[in-house]
Short mmCIF file of C-alpha atoms in Angstrom, two decimals:
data_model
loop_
_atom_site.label_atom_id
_atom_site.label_comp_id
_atom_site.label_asym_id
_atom_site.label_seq_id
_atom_site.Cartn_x
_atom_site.Cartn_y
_atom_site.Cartn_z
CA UNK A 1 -1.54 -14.39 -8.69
CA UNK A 2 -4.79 -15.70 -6.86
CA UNK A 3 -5.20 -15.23 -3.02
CA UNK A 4 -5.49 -19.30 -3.20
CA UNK A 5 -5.61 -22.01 -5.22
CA UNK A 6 -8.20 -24.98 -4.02
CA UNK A 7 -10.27 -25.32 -0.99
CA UNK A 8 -10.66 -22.26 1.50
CA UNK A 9 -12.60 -22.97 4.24
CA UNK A 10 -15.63 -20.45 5.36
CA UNK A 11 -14.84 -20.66 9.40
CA UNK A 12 -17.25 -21.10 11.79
CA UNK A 13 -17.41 -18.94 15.25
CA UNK A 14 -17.51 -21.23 18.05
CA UNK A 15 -19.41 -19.68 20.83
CA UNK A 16 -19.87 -20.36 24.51
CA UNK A 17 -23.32 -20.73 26.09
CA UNK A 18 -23.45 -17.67 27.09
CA UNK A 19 -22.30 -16.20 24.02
CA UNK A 20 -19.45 -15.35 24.24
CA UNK A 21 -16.55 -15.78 21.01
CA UNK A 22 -14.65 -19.76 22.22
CA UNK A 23 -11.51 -18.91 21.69
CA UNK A 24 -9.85 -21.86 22.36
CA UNK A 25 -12.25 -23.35 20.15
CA UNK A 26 -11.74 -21.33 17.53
CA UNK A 27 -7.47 -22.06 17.71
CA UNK A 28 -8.75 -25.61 17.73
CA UNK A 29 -10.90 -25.57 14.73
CA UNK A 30 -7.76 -23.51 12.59
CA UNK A 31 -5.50 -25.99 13.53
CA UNK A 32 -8.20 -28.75 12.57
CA UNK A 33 -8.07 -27.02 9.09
CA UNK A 34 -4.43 -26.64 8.46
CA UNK A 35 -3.94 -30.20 9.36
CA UNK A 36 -6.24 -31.16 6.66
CA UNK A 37 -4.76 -29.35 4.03
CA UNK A 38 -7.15 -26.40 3.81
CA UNK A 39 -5.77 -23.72 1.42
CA UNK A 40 -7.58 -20.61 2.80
CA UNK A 41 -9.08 -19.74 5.98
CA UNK A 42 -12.22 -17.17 5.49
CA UNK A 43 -12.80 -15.59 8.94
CA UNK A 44 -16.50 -13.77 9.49
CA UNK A 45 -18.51 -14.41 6.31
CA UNK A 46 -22.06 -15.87 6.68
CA UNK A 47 -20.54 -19.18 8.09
CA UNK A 48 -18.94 -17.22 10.43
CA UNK A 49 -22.11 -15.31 11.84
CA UNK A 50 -20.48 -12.32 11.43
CA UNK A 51 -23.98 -10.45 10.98
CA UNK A 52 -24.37 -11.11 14.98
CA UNK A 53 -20.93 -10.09 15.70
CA UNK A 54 -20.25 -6.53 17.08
CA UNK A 55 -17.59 -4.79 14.86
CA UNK A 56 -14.96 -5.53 18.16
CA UNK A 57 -15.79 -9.03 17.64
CA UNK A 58 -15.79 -9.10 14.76
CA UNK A 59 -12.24 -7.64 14.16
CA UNK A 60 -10.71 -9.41 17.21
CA UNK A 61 -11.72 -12.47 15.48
CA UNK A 62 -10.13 -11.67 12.43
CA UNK A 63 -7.29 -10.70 14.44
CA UNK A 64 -6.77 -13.86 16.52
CA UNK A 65 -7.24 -16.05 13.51
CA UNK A 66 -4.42 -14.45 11.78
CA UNK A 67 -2.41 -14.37 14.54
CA UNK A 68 -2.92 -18.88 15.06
CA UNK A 69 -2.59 -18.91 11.58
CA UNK A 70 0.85 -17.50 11.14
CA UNK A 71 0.80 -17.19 7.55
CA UNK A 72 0.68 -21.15 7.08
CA UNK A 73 -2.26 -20.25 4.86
CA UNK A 74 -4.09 -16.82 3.44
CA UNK A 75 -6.47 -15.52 5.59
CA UNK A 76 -9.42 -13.49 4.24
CA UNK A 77 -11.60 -11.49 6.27
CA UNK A 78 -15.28 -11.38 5.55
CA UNK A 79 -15.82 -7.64 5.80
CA UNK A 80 -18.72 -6.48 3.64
CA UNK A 81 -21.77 -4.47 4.92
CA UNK A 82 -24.84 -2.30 3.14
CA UNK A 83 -23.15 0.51 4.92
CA UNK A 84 -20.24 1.62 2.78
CA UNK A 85 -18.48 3.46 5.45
CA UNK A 86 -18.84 0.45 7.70
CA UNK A 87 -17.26 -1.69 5.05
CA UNK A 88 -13.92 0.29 4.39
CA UNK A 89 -13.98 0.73 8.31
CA UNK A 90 -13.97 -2.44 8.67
CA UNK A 91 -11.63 -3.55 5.53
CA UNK A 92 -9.16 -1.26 7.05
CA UNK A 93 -9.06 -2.50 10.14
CA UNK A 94 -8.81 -6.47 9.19
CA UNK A 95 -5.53 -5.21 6.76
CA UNK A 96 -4.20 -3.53 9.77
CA UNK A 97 -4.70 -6.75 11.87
CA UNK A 98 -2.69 -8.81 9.42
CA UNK A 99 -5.51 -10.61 7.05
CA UNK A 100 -4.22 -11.18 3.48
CA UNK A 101 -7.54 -10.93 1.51
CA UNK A 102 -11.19 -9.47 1.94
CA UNK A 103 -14.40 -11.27 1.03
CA UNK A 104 -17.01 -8.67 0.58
CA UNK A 105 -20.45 -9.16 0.39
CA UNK A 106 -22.81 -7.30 -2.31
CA UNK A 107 -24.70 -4.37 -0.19
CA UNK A 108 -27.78 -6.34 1.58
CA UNK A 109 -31.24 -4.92 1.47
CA UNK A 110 -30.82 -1.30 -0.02
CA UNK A 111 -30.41 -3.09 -3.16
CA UNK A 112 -28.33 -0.87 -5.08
CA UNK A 113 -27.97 -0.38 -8.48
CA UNK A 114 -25.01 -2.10 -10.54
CA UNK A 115 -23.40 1.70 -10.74
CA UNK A 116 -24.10 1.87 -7.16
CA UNK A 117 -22.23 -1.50 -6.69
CA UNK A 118 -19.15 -0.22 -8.89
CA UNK A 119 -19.20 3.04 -6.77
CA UNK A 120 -19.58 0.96 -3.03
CA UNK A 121 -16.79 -1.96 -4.13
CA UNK A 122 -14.26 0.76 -5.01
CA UNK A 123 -14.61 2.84 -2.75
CA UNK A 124 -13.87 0.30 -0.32
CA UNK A 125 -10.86 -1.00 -2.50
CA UNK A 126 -8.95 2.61 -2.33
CA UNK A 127 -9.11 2.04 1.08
CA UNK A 128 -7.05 -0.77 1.37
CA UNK A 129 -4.13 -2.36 -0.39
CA UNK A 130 -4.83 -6.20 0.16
CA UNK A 131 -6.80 -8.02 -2.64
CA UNK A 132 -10.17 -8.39 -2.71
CA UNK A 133 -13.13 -10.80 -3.31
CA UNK A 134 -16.54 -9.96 -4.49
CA UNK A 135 -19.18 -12.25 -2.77
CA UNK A 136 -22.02 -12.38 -5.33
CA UNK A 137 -25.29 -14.17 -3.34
CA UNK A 138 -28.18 -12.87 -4.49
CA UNK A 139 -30.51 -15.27 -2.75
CA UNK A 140 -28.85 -13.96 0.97
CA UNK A 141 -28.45 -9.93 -0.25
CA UNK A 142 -31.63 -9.38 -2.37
CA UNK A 143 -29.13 -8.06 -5.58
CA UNK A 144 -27.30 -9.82 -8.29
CA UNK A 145 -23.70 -8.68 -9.33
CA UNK A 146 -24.18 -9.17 -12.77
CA UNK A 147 -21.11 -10.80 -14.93
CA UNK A 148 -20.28 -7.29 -16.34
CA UNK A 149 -20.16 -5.60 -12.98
CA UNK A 150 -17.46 -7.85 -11.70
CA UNK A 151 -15.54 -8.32 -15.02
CA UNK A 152 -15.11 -4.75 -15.24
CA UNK A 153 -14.22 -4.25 -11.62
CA UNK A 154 -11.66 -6.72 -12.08
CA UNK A 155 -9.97 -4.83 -14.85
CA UNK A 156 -10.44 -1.49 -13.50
CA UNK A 157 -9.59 -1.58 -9.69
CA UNK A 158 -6.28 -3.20 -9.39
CA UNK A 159 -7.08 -5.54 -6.44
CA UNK A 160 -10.33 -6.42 -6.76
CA UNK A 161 -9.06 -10.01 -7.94
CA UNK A 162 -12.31 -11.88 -8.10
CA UNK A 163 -15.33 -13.64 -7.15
CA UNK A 164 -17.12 -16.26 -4.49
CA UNK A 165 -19.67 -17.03 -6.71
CA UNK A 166 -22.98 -18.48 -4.85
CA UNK A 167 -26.06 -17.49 -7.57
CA UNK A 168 -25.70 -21.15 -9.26
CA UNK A 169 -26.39 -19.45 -12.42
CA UNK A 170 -24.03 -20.99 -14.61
CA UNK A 171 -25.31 -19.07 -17.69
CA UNK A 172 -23.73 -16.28 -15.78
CA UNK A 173 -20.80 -17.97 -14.29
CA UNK A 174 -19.74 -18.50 -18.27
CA UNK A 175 -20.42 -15.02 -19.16
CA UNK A 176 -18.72 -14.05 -16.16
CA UNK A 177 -15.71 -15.83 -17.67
CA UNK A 178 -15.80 -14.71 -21.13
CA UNK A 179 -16.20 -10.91 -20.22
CA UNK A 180 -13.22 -11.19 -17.81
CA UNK A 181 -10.85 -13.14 -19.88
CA UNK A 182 -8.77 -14.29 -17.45
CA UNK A 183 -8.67 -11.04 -14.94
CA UNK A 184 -11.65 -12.57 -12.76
CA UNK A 185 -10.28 -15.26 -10.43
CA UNK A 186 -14.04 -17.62 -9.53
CA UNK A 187 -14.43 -20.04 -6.63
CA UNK A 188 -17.52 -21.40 -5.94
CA UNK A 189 -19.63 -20.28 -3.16
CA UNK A 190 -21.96 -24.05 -3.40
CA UNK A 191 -20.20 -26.78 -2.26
CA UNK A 192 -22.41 -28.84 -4.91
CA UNK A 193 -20.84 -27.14 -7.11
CA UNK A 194 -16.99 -27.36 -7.04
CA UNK A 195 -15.73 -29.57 -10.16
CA UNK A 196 -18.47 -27.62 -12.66
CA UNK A 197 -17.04 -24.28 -11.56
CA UNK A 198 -13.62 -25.58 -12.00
CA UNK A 199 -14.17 -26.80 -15.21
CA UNK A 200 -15.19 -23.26 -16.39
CA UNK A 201 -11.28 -22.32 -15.25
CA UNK A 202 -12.67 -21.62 -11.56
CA UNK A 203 -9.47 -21.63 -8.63
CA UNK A 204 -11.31 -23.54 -6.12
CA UNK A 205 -14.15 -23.48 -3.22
CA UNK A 206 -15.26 -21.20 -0.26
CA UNK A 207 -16.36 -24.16 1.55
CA UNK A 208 -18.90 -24.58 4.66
CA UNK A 209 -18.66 -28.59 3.94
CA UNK A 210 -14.50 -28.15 4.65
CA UNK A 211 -15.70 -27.15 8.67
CA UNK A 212 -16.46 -30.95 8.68
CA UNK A 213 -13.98 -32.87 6.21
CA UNK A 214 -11.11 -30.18 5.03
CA UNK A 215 -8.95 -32.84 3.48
CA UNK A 216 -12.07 -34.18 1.33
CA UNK A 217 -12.77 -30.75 0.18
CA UNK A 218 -8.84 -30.07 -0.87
CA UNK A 219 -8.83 -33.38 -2.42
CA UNK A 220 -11.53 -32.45 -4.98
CA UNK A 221 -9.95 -29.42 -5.95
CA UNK A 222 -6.26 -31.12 -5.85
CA UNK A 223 -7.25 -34.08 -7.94
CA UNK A 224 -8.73 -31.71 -10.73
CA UNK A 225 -6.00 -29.60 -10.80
CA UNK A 226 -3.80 -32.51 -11.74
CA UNK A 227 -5.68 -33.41 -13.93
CA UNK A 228 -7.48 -36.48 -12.50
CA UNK A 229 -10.94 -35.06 -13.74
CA UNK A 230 -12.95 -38.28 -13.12
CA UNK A 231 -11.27 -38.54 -9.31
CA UNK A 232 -12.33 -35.26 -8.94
CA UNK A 233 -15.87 -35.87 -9.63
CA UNK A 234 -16.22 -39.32 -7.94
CA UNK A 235 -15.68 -37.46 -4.85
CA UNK A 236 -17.56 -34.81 -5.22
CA UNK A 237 -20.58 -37.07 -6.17
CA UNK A 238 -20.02 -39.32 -3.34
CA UNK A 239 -20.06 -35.78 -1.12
CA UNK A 240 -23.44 -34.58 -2.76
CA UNK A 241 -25.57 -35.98 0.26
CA UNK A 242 -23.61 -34.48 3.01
CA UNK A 243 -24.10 -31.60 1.11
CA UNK A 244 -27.60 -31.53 1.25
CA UNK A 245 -27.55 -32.45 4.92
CA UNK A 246 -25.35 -29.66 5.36
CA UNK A 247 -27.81 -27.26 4.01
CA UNK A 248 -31.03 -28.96 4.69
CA UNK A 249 -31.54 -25.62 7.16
CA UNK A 250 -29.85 -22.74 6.98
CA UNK A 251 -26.36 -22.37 6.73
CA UNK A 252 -24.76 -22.27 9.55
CA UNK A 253 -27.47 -24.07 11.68
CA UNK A 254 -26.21 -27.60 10.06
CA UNK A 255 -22.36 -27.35 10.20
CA UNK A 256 -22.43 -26.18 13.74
CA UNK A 257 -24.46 -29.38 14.58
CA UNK A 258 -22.00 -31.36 12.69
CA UNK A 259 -19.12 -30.04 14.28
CA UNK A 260 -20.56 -30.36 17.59
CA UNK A 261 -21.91 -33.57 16.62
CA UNK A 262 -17.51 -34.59 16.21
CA UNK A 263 -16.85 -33.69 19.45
CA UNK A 264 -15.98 -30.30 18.64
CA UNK A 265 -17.94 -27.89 20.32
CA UNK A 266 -18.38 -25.17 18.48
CA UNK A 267 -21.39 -24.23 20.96
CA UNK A 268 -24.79 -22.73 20.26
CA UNK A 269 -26.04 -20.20 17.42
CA UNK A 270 -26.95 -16.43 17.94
CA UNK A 271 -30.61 -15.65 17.33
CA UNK A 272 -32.40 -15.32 15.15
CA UNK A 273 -30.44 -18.73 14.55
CA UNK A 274 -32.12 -21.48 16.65
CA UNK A 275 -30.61 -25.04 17.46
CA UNK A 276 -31.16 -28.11 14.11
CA UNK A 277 -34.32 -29.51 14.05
CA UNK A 278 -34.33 -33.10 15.73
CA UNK A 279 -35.10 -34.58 12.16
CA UNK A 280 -33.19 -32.54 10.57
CA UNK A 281 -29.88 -33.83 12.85
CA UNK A 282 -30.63 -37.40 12.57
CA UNK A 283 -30.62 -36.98 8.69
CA UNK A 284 -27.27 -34.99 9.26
CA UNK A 285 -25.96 -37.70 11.60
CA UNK A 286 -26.97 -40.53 8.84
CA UNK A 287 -25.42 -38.45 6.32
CA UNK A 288 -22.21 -38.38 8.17
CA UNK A 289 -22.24 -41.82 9.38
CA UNK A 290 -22.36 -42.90 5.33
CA UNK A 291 -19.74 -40.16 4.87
CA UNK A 292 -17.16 -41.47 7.10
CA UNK A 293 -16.94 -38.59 9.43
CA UNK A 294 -18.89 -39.87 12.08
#
């Protein structure tokens, strides 16, 4: 059985100005999710900033979003690193602090070898007992998981479960899905990309555009799945220049201005991330306006 069915949303870490995890904010924004129908929370993937977290922040995080949570939805903890040891350190922990699921991340920079992948993924799955997702994003990490990497580490490793896909190769994608036959379970890592990915038997969305509009995002994934196809598309269509907005700088530079942009304060970034450019916001703000959200 999948971790989730539909649209999980990739959290964002509200911060203080000085810094410092908003924890209050960060109850708010789960709520804000569960409310809208969310099917997954994903605490401390890229969305998340997680790469400027320190591992106690990081895991406290995890922690405290499982614990607002209450089970009312799966939460997966982004837990991948290039350091092997670091990931199962931290995998361990996140089970241990009550997350249902793991997103990792292909090894970043050292650019290892597809054996080298096989050897880093399982060695952080024997670690742990909670299912896991591969996060294949070869335009972040510097490495592609090829098709035949995760389709055999789906059939071999009893729970590694599946994929966030976020190459937008769908040549690959396909492959992906004929080599796995079923074992792999796909969501899509591109929020542009939701009803194609479905249509190729995908469960659903890791979604940066569900910070913003959760119940839009589950709707798209709801209405395919029963079996209002043309619904489904309509409204992700009508989503595609939000979208863009969204990711018109780097992700999470836009969503954080969105959100703050709502009213909901999800604070500053951490360098390197700076602030949304002043063009850049008023397209977001336009975008959102048109979208209803604002």
């Amino acid at each position: 059985m999948a971790i989730f069915e539909g649209a999980g949303v990739a959290l964002v870490t509200p911060f203080k100005e000085n810094g410092e995890v908003n924890y209050e904010k960060l109850e708010e924004l789960v709520e804000f999710q569960i409310a809208g129908g969310t099917d997954s929370i994903i605490a401390c993937g890229t969305t998340g900033e997680a790469s400027t977290m320190t591992h106690e922040e990081h895991l406290e995080v995890v922690r405290f979003v499982c614990e607002v949570t209450k089970k009312r939805v799966p939460v997966i903890a982004g837990t991948g690193s290039n350091c092997t040891d670091t990931a199962v350190y931290l995998s361990k922990e996140a089970e241990r602090h009550g997350a249902e699921g793991l997103l990792l991340v292909s090894p970043y920079y050292n650019k290892a070898t597809q054996n080298g992948l096989k050897a880093h993924f399982k060695a952080v799955a024997d670690q742990v007992k909670i299912p896991i997702l591969l996060y294949n994003i070869p335009g972040r990490t510097g490495i592609n998981i090829a098709p035949e990497t995760i389709a055999d580490l789906c059939r071999s490793v009893s729970n590694i479960v599946g994929v966030k896909e976020a190459s937008g190769n769908f040549t690959a994608i396909a492959d992906l899905m004929n080599f796995s036959d079923g074992c792999a379970d796909v969501y899509s890592g591109n929020d542009d990309q939701i009803v194609p990915l479905l249509s190729l038997g995908g469960k659903g969305v890791i979604s940066v555009l569900s910070n913003i509009a959760p119940a839009q995002t589950h709707e798209i994934c709801e209405s395919y799945f029963k079996g209002d196809v043309k619904r489904s598309a309509s409204l992700q269509i009508a989503a595609i220049p939000l979208i863009n907005a969204l990711f018109c700088e780097v992700n999470p530079i836009p969503v954080k201005a969105a959100l703050n942009l709502m009213g909901m304060n999800a604070g500053p970034m951490r360098l390197p991330l700076t602030e949304m450019e002043p063009q850049n916001q008023e397209r977001l703000k336009k975008a959102m306006k048109e979208y209803g959200i604002l």
